């Protein structure tokens, strides 16, 4: 299909950002997806702007890439704090007045500059702007620096009605007619994004455990390419694993069969990834640098979260035990992995089929690190941590629930891959520890009330107690 240009680009001058500046300073830090929380916003630079609907009509629409200037993190080593100057993707609607249904999307009323007298708002919540994006994907448009691409044999019907996903997310998503879901990435970085790269590789490998990307949007800026969003089929009527697990727990019911099926699904994805993309052998040198990475993250985390400090020696020993095995000559295979696997990233369809989503990896880690081959056990460790989270999140504790899920999940994994992760306890403990350390920092930054959940695992892992 030939590429269609729906509208020539209009590049706006610096006045646009100046007029939005005071509103963005207030609005941006309140967004769930804003990664620079806890540090003041010193200012903005416009990286790129594209007028998608002309301002001056009833509804104007800007696509903006905005660099946010923040001073470095005050306390050294919050571990996951982004470097100053993170770039965010914004879709800004411009109207003279906002209809009441769009009130929750309000960014503010502009008083100065080229948009003075207008109201600006988060346009993803508005069906018309969302339709503009879908139409651009459908027609493989190029609009200014924005490129919209589609898998050659995939069709997108026009006129699908949109609704925004309101759940807490690291990015922002829109559902079109229960047929597609578009994820707009918020903090954007140059390079190949694993959230597109891995599902595409899996789809081309014929793996049915991941919704196959239908289309995507990106940009070329100063010679570098950026992935800005991915459209994929919407799994209708799906429930995510976190919700399911909590539901079963609350009823005191068994999650073992689902955990086993999830283990099988994870192994199917790992097997397909190992076929589709290069694998490497991790010997002593590579393991040493992996362990050094874990130790470094632990140090940063302990600086940022004092509650972690008493456990540092025990946690270090979990990592050093792995390095010791490597110095005795043991090797491991590494491959591309999901990178942030947890129950919330697993969708169960009404027919009981599991799909894995969100291959972005841990959002705070540098892209290059997220794309490095890892032992597949890293994902397994993530899921085991998730069973533990679920068990700690309900009022009524069900003794042995997390342990039962762990066993079922590992057995399911072994059924497909031929490798039971429990036969590699030192690696599993090290990777669970690394994940729990990440979670401590994540919770301290985003959900302090949840901090006791990873901290209880930290106590167990530091003393090398079994679950
Ligand atoms: N293909 C899909 N089908 C149905 N729901 C989906 C699909 N992809 C994502 N979702 C829903 O959207 C939510 C956010 O998606 P996710 O990829 O995890 O975004 P984020 O990176 O912002 O966390 C998921 O928790 C899930 O509920
Ligand atoms: O889903 P995201 O990619 O945004 O992942 C981040 O947020 C997760 C929480 O929403 C966080 O997951 C942690 O909490 C979950 C329960 O809410 C639990 O199931 C996970 O095991 C636990 O790690 C994830 O770490 C973070 O990267």
Coordinates of C-alpha atoms and ligand atoms in Angstrom, one line a residue:
X1 CA 0.0 0.0 0.0
X2 CA 1.4 3.4 -0.9
X3 CA 2.0 6.0 1.8
X4 CA -0.6 8.7 2.2
X5 CA 0.1 12.2 3.5
X6 CA -3.0 13.4 5.3
X7 CA -1.9 16.9 6.0
X8 CA 1.3 19.0 5.5
X9 CA 3.2 19.7 8.7
X10 CA 3.0 23.1 10.3
X11 CA 5.9 23.7 12.6
X12 CA 5.0 26.0 15.4
X13 CA 7.4 28.6 16.7
X14 CA 8.9 28.8 20.2
X15 CA 5.9 30.9 21.3
X16 CA 3.8 27.8 21.6
X17 CA 5.8 26.2 24.3
X18 CA 6.2 29.5 26.2
X19 CA 2.4 29.8 26.4
X20 CA 2.0 26.3 27.6
X21 CA 4.9 26.5 30.1
X22 CA 3.1 27.5 33.3
X23 CA 0.3 25.0 32.7
X24 CA 2.7 22.1 32.0
X25 CA 4.8 22.8 35.1
X26 CA 1.7 22.1 37.2
X27 CA 0.1 19.3 35.1
X28 CA 3.1 17.2 34.0
X29 CA 4.4 16.2 37.5
X30 CA 0.9 15.0 38.4
X31 CA 0.8 12.4 35.6
X32 CA 1.4 8.8 36.6
X33 CA 3.7 8.3 33.7
X34 CA 6.0 11.3 34.6
X35 CA 9.3 9.7 35.6
X36 CA 10.9 12.7 37.2
X37 CA 8.7 12.9 40.3
X38 CA 10.2 14.5 43.4
X39 CA 12.4 17.0 41.5
X40 CA 11.2 20.5 40.5
X41 CA 10.7 21.2 36.8
X42 CA 13.1 24.0 35.8
X43 CA 11.8 24.5 32.2
X44 CA 11.0 22.9 28.8
X45 CA 12.5 22.7 25.4
X46 CA 10.5 21.9 22.3
X47 CA 12.1 18.9 20.5
X48 CA 9.4 18.6 17.8
X49 CA 5.9 19.9 17.2
X50 CA 3.4 18.8 14.6
X51 CA 0.0 20.4 14.1
X52 CA -2.3 17.4 13.4
X53 CA -5.6 19.5 13.4
X54 CA -5.4 23.2 12.6
X55 CA -5.6 25.4 15.6
X56 CA -8.3 28.1 15.0
X57 CA -11.0 25.7 14.1
X58 CA -13.3 24.1 16.6
X59 CA -10.7 21.6 17.7
X60 CA -6.9 22.0 17.2
X61 CA -4.4 19.2 17.9
X62 CA -0.7 19.3 18.5
X63 CA 1.7 16.4 18.7
X64 CA 4.6 17.6 20.9
X65 CA 7.9 16.1 21.9
X66 CA 9.0 18.1 24.9
X67 CA 12.3 17.9 26.8
X68 CA 11.8 18.5 30.5
X69 CA 14.7 20.2 32.4
X70 CA 15.1 19.1 36.0
X71 CA 18.0 19.5 38.3
X72 CA 19.8 16.3 39.2
X73 CA 18.3 14.1 41.9
X74 CA 18.9 15.9 45.3
X75 CA 19.9 12.8 47.4
X76 CA 22.5 10.8 45.5
X77 CA 21.5 7.5 44.1
X78 CA 17.7 7.2 43.9
X79 CA 18.8 4.5 41.5
X80 CA 15.9 4.9 39.0
X81 CA 15.9 8.7 38.7
X82 CA 16.1 9.7 35.0
X83 CA 18.9 12.0 33.8
X84 CA 17.9 15.6 33.4
X85 CA 16.3 16.4 30.1
X86 CA 13.9 13.4 29.6
X87 CA 11.8 13.7 26.5
X88 CA 8.0 13.2 26.7
X89 CA 5.4 12.7 24.1
X90 CA 2.3 14.9 24.5
X91 CA -0.9 15.0 22.5
X92 CA -2.4 18.4 23.2
X93 CA -6.0 19.3 22.2
X94 CA -6.9 23.0 21.8
X95 CA -10.5 24.3 22.2
X96 CA -12.2 27.5 23.0
X97 CA -14.1 25.8 25.8
X98 CA -13.9 22.3 27.1
X99 CA -17.2 20.2 27.0
X100 CA -18.0 18.8 30.5
X101 CA -17.3 15.3 29.4
X102 CA -13.6 16.3 28.9
X103 CA -13.2 18.1 32.2
X104 CA -10.9 15.3 33.7
X105 CA -8.6 15.9 30.7
X106 CA -8.0 19.6 31.4
X107 CA -4.5 20.9 31.4
X108 CA -5.4 24.6 31.7
X109 CA -6.5 27.9 30.2
X110 CA -3.8 29.7 28.2
X111 CA -3.5 33.4 29.0
X112 CA -0.5 34.4 26.8
X113 CA 1.1 33.7 23.4
X114 CA -0.4 32.2 20.3
X115 CA -2.9 30.1 22.1
X116 CA -4.2 32.9 24.5
X117 CA -7.9 32.5 25.3
X118 CA -7.9 28.8 24.5
X119 CA -8.2 25.7 26.7
X120 CA -5.7 23.0 26.3
X121 CA -6.2 19.4 27.4
X122 CA -5.0 15.8 27.2
X123 CA -6.3 14.9 23.8
X124 CA -6.1 11.1 24.1
X125 CA -9.4 11.3 26.1
X126 CA -11.2 12.9 23.1
X127 CA -12.4 10.5 20.4
X128 CA -11.7 12.9 17.5
X129 CA -7.9 13.3 18.1
X130 CA -7.7 9.6 18.9
X131 CA -9.3 8.9 15.5
X132 CA -6.7 11.1 13.8
X133 CA -4.0 8.8 15.1
X134 CA -5.8 5.6 14.0
X135 CA -6.4 7.1 10.6
X136 CA -2.8 8.0 10.2
X137 CA -1.8 4.4 11.1
X138 CA -4.4 3.0 8.8
X139 CA -3.1 5.0 5.8
X140 CA 0.6 4.8 6.7
X141 CA 0.8 8.5 6.8
X142 CA 3.9 10.7 7.1
X143 CA 3.1 13.9 8.8
X144 CA 6.1 16.2 9.3
X145 CA 8.6 14.1 11.2
X146 CA 6.0 11.6 12.3
X147 CA 5.9 8.2 10.5
X148 CA 3.0 5.8 10.7
X149 CA 3.7 2.2 9.6
X150 CA 1.6 -0.9 9.3
X151 CA 2.3 -4.6 8.9
X152 CA 1.8 -5.2 5.2
X153 CA -1.0 -7.7 5.5
X154 CA -2.9 -6.2 8.4
X155 CA -6.1 -4.3 7.8
X156 CA -7.4 -1.5 10.0
X157 CA -11.0 -0.6 9.6
X158 CA -11.7 3.1 9.7
X159 CA -14.3 4.7 12.0
X160 CA -13.6 2.6 15.1
X161 CA -14.8 4.5 18.2
X162 CA -12.1 5.1 20.8
X163 CA -12.0 5.1 24.6
X164 CA -9.0 5.9 26.7
X165 CA -7.7 3.4 29.2
X166 CA -8.0 5.0 32.6
X167 CA -6.0 2.4 34.7
X168 CA -2.7 3.4 36.2
X169 CA -0.1 3.0 33.5
X170 CA 3.6 3.8 32.8
X171 CA 2.4 5.0 29.3
X172 CA -1.1 5.8 27.9
X173 CA -3.4 3.7 25.9
X174 CA -6.5 4.0 23.8
X175 CA -8.9 1.2 22.8
X176 CA -10.5 1.4 19.4
X177 CA -13.9 -0.4 19.1
X178 CA -12.7 -3.3 21.3
X179 CA -10.6 -4.3 18.2
X180 CA -7.3 -2.5 18.8
X181 CA -5.4 -0.9 21.6
X182 CA -2.8 1.8 20.9
X183 CA -0.1 2.4 23.5
X184 CA 1.4 5.9 23.2
X185 CA 4.9 5.8 24.9
X186 CA 5.4 8.7 27.2
X187 CA 9.1 9.0 28.0
X188 CA 10.7 8.5 24.7
X189 CA 14.3 7.5 24.0
X190 CA 16.1 7.0 20.7
X191 CA 16.6 3.5 19.3
X192 CA 14.9 0.2 18.9
X193 CA 12.1 -0.1 21.5
X194 CA 11.7 -3.7 22.8
X195 CA 8.0 -3.1 23.2
X196 CA 7.8 -3.2 19.4
X197 CA 10.9 -5.2 18.6
X198 CA 10.0 -8.3 20.7
X199 CA 6.3 -8.7 19.9
X200 CA 7.1 -8.2 16.2
X201 CA 9.9 -10.9 16.4
X202 CA 7.5 -13.2 18.2
X203 CA 4.7 -12.7 15.8
X204 CA 7.0 -13.4 12.8
X205 CA 8.1 -16.5 14.7
X206 CA 4.4 -17.6 14.9
X207 CA 4.2 -17.4 18.7
X208 CA 0.6 -16.9 19.6
X209 CA 1.2 -15.9 23.2
X210 CA 1.7 -12.2 22.4
X211 CA -0.7 -9.8 20.6
X212 CA 1.1 -9.2 17.2
X213 CA 1.7 -5.5 16.5
X214 CA -0.6 -4.3 13.7
X215 CA 0.9 -0.8 13.2
X216 CA 3.2 1.6 14.9
X217 CA 4.2 5.3 14.9
X218 CA 7.7 6.8 15.2
X219 CA 9.8 9.8 14.4
X220 CA 13.2 10.6 12.9
X221 CA 14.9 13.4 14.8
X222 CA 18.4 14.6 14.2
X223 CA 19.3 11.3 12.6
X224 CA 17.9 9.2 15.3
X225 CA 14.7 7.1 15.2
X226 CA 12.2 7.0 18.0
X227 CA 9.3 4.6 18.5
X228 CA 6.3 6.6 19.7
X229 CA 3.4 4.1 19.8
X230 CA 2.3 0.6 19.0
X231 CA -1.2 -0.6 17.8
X232 CA -2.0 -4.2 18.6
X233 CA -5.2 -6.3 18.6
X234 CA -7.3 -5.8 21.8
X235 CA -7.9 -9.1 23.7
X236 CA -11.6 -8.8 24.3
X237 CA -13.0 -9.7 27.6
X238 CA -9.5 -10.4 29.0
X239 CA -8.7 -10.2 32.7
X240 CA -5.1 -9.6 33.8
X241 CA -3.3 -12.1 36.0
X242 CA -3.1 -9.7 39.0
X243 CA -6.8 -9.1 39.1
X244 CA -7.5 -12.9 38.7
X245 CA -5.0 -13.8 41.4
X246 CA -6.5 -11.3 43.9
X247 CA -10.0 -12.6 43.1
X248 CA -9.0 -16.2 43.7
X249 CA -7.1 -15.3 46.8
X250 CA -10.1 -13.4 48.2
X251 CA -12.3 -16.4 47.7
X252 CA -9.6 -18.7 49.1
X253 CA -9.5 -20.5 45.8
X254 CA -6.7 -22.2 44.1
X255 CA -4.6 -20.4 41.4
X256 CA -2.4 -23.4 40.7
X257 CA -3.9 -24.3 37.3
X258 CA -3.6 -20.7 36.1
X259 CA 0.0 -20.4 37.5
X260 CA 0.9 -23.6 35.7
X261 CA -0.6 -22.3 32.4
X262 CA 1.3 -19.1 32.9
X263 CA 4.5 -21.0 33.3
X264 CA 3.8 -22.8 30.0
X265 CA 3.0 -19.5 28.3
X266 CA 6.2 -18.0 29.6
X267 CA 8.2 -20.9 28.3
X268 CA 6.6 -20.7 24.9
X269 CA 7.6 -17.0 24.7
X270 CA 11.1 -17.7 25.8
X271 CA 11.5 -20.6 23.4
X272 CA 10.3 -18.4 20.5
X273 CA 12.5 -15.5 21.5
X274 CA 15.6 -17.8 21.7
X275 CA 14.7 -19.0 18.1
X276 CA 14.1 -15.5 16.8
X277 CA 17.0 -13.5 18.3
X278 CA 20.6 -14.2 19.2
X279 CA 21.5 -16.0 22.4
X280 CA 24.9 -15.9 24.1
X281 CA 26.8 -17.9 26.7
X282 CA 27.6 -16.1 29.9
X283 CA 31.0 -17.1 31.3
X284 CA 33.0 -15.8 34.2
X285 CA 33.6 -12.3 32.8
X286 CA 30.0 -11.7 31.7
X287 CA 28.7 -13.1 35.0
X288 CA 31.1 -10.9 37.0
X289 CA 29.8 -7.8 35.2
X290 CA 26.2 -8.9 35.7
X291 CA 26.8 -9.4 39.4
X292 CA 28.6 -6.0 39.5
X293 CA 25.5 -4.4 38.0
X294 CA 23.4 -6.0 40.7
X295 CA 25.7 -4.9 43.5
X296 CA 25.7 -1.4 42.0
X297 CA 22.0 -1.2 41.9
X298 CA 21.8 -2.5 45.5
X299 CA 24.2 0.3 46.7
X300 CA 22.1 3.0 44.9
X301 CA 18.9 1.5 46.3
X302 CA 20.3 1.4 49.9
X303 CA 21.4 5.1 49.6
X304 CA 17.9 6.0 48.5
X305 CA 15.8 3.8 50.9
X306 CA 17.3 3.6 54.4
X307 CA 15.1 0.7 55.4
X308 CA 17.1 -1.5 53.0
X309 CA 20.5 -0.8 54.7
X310 CA 20.4 -3.6 57.5
X311 CA 20.0 -6.2 54.8
X312 CA 22.8 -5.2 52.4
X313 CA 25.4 -7.8 53.6
X314 CA 22.9 -10.7 53.2
X315 CA 21.7 -9.4 49.8
X316 CA 25.3 -9.0 48.6
X317 CA 25.9 -12.6 49.5
X318 CA 23.1 -13.7 47.2
X319 CA 24.9 -11.9 44.3
X320 CA 28.4 -13.1 45.3
X321 CA 27.2 -16.7 45.4
X322 CA 26.4 -16.4 41.7
X323 CA 29.8 -15.0 40.9
X324 CA 31.4 -17.8 42.9
X325 CA 29.6 -20.4 40.7
X326 CA 30.9 -18.6 37.6
X327 CA 34.4 -18.6 38.9
X328 CA 34.1 -22.4 39.4
X329 CA 33.4 -22.6 35.6
X330 CA 29.6 -22.7 35.5
X331 CA 28.1 -21.0 32.5
X332 CA 24.5 -19.9 31.6
X333 CA 22.7 -19.1 28.4
X334 CA 21.4 -15.6 27.9
X335 CA 18.7 -14.6 25.5
X336 CA 16.2 -11.7 25.0
X337 CA 13.6 -11.7 27.7
X338 CA 10.4 -9.8 28.7
X339 CA 12.4 -7.9 31.3
X340 CA 9.5 -6.8 33.7
X341 CA 7.3 -9.8 33.9
X342 CA 4.6 -9.7 36.5
X343 CA 1.0 -10.8 36.9
X344 CA -0.3 -7.5 35.6
X345 CA 1.5 -8.1 32.3
X346 CA -0.5 -11.3 31.6
X347 CA -3.9 -11.3 30.1
X348 CA -6.3 -14.3 30.2
X349 CA -8.8 -14.4 27.5
X350 CA -12.4 -15.7 28.2
X351 CA -11.3 -19.0 26.7
X352 CA -8.5 -19.4 29.2
X353 CA -5.6 -18.5 26.8
X354 CA -2.8 -16.4 28.3
X355 CA -1.0 -13.6 26.5
X356 CA 2.0 -11.6 27.7
X357 CA 2.1 -7.9 27.0
X358 CA 4.3 -4.9 27.7
X359 CA 7.8 -5.9 26.6
X360 CA 9.3 -2.5 27.4
X361 CA 11.4 -3.9 30.3
X362 CA 11.8 -2.0 33.5
X363 CA 11.0 1.5 32.4
X364 CA 13.7 3.2 34.4
X365 CA 16.6 1.2 33.0
X366 CA 18.6 2.5 30.0
X367 CA 17.4 1.1 26.7
X368 CA 20.7 -0.6 25.8
X369 CA 20.5 -2.5 29.1
X370 CA 16.9 -3.5 28.6
X371 CA 17.8 -5.0 25.2
X372 CA 20.7 -7.1 26.4
X373 CA 20.4 -10.9 26.5
X374 CA 19.7 -12.1 30.0
X375 CA 19.2 -15.5 31.7
X376 CA 15.5 -16.4 31.0
X377 CA 15.2 -17.0 34.7
X378 CA 15.1 -13.2 35.1
X379 CA 11.5 -13.3 33.9
X380 CA 10.7 -16.2 36.1
X381 CA 12.0 -14.4 39.1
X382 CA 9.8 -11.5 38.3
X383 CA 6.7 -13.7 38.2
X384 CA 7.6 -15.4 41.5
X385 CA 7.9 -12.0 43.1
X386 CA 4.4 -11.2 41.7
X387 CA 2.9 -14.3 43.5
X388 CA 4.5 -13.0 46.7
X389 CA 3.0 -9.5 46.1
X390 CA -0.5 -10.9 45.5
X391 CA -0.2 -13.0 48.7
X392 CA 0.7 -9.9 50.7
X393 CA -2.1 -7.7 49.1
X394 CA -5.2 -9.4 50.6
X395 CA -6.5 -9.0 54.1
X396 CA -7.0 -12.7 54.6
X397 CA -3.7 -14.6 54.2
X398 CA -4.0 -18.0 52.7
X399 CA -1.0 -20.0 54.1
X400 CA 1.2 -21.5 51.4
X401 CA -0.6 -19.7 48.5
X402 CA 2.5 -18.1 47.0
X403 CA 4.6 -21.2 47.4
X404 CA 1.9 -23.3 45.7
X405 CA 1.8 -20.9 42.8
X406 CA 5.6 -20.8 42.5
X407 CA 5.7 -24.6 42.3
X408 CA 2.9 -24.8 39.7
X409 CA 4.5 -22.0 37.6
X410 CA 7.9 -23.6 37.6
X411 CA 6.4 -27.0 36.7
X412 CA 4.4 -25.5 33.8
X413 CA 7.6 -23.8 32.6
X414 CA 9.5 -27.0 32.7
X415 CA 6.8 -28.9 30.8
X416 CA 7.4 -26.7 27.7
X417 CA 11.1 -25.7 28.0
X418 CA 12.5 -28.9 29.6
X419 CA 14.2 -26.8 32.2
X420 CA 12.9 -26.4 35.7
X421 CA 14.1 -23.0 37.1
X422 CA 14.2 -24.5 40.6
X423 CA 17.2 -26.6 39.5
X424 CA 19.2 -23.4 39.4
X425 CA 18.6 -22.0 42.9
X426 CA 21.6 -19.7 43.2
X427 CA 20.7 -17.9 39.9
X428 CA 17.0 -17.7 40.9
X429 CA 17.8 -16.3 44.4
X430 CA 20.2 -13.7 42.8
X431 CA 17.6 -12.6 40.3
X432 CA 14.7 -12.5 42.8
X433 CA 16.9 -10.4 45.0
X434 CA 17.8 -8.0 42.2
X435 CA 14.0 -7.7 41.4
X436 CA 13.1 -7.2 45.0
X437 CA 15.7 -4.4 45.3
X438 CA 14.2 -2.8 42.2
X439 CA 10.8 -3.0 43.7
X440 CA 11.9 -1.4 46.9
X441 CA 13.1 1.6 45.0
X442 CA 10.0 1.6 42.7
X443 CA 7.6 1.5 45.7
X444 CA 9.5 4.1 47.7
X445 CA 9.2 6.5 44.7
X446 CA 5.7 5.6 43.4
X447 CA 3.7 3.8 46.1
X448 CA 5.3 4.2 49.6
X449 CA 2.4 2.3 51.2
X450 CA 3.5 -0.8 49.3
X451 CA 7.1 -0.7 50.5
X452 CA 6.5 -3.4 53.2
X453 CA 5.7 -6.0 50.4
X454 CA 9.2 -6.1 48.8
X455 CA 10.8 -5.4 52.2
X456 CA 9.4 -8.7 53.5
X457 CA 11.0 -10.5 50.6
X458 CA 14.2 -8.7 51.2
X459 CA 14.4 -10.0 54.7
X460 CA 13.8 -13.6 53.5
X461 CA 16.3 -13.3 50.6
X462 CA 19.0 -11.7 52.8
X463 CA 18.8 -14.6 55.2
X464 CA 18.5 -17.1 52.4
X465 CA 15.4 -18.6 54.0
X466 CA 13.2 -20.7 51.7
X467 CA 9.9 -19.2 50.7
Ligands
LIG1 N1 -3.6 -6.4 23.7 C1 -4.3 -6.0 24.8 N2 -5.6 -6.4 24.9 C2 -6.4 -6.1 26.0 N3 -5.9 -5.2 27.0 C3 -4.6 -4.8 26.9 C4 -3.8 -5.1 25.8 N4 -2.6 -4.5 25.9 C5 -2.7 -3.8 27.1 N5 -3.9 -4.0 27.6 C6 -4.4 -3.3 28.9 O1 -3.8 -2.1 29.0 C7 -3.0 -2.0 30.2 C8 -1.7 -1.2 30.0 O2 -0.9 -1.9 29.0 P1 0.7 -2.0 29.2 O3 1.3 -2.5 27.9 O4 1.0 -2.8 30.5 O5 1.0 -0.4 29.4 P2 2.1 0.3 30.3 O6 3.5 0.1 29.6 O7 1.7 1.7 30.2 O8 2.1 -0.2 31.7 C9 -2.8 -3.5 30.6 O9 -2.6 -3.6 32.0 C10 -4.0 -4.1 30.1 O10 -5.1 -4.1 31.0
LIG2 O1 3.4 -2.4 34.8 P1 4.6 -1.5 34.7 O2 5.5 -1.7 33.5 O3 4.3 0.0 34.8 O4 5.5 -2.0 35.9 C1 5.8 -1.1 37.0 O5 4.7 -1.1 37.9 C2 4.3 -2.3 38.5 C3 3.1 -2.0 39.4 O6 2.0 -1.5 38.7 C4 5.4 -2.9 39.3 O7 5.0 -4.2 39.8 C5 5.1 -4.5 41.2 O8 3.7 -4.4 41.7 C6 2.8 -5.4 41.1 C7 1.5 -5.3 41.8 O9 0.9 -4.0 41.6 C8 3.4 -6.8 41.3 O10 2.6 -7.8 40.6 C9 4.8 -6.9 40.7 O11 5.3 -8.2 41.0 C10 5.7 -5.9 41.4 O12 7.0 -5.9 40.8 C11 6.6 -3.1 38.4 O13 7.7 -3.6 39.2 C12 7.0 -1.7 37.8 O14 8.1 -1.9 36.9

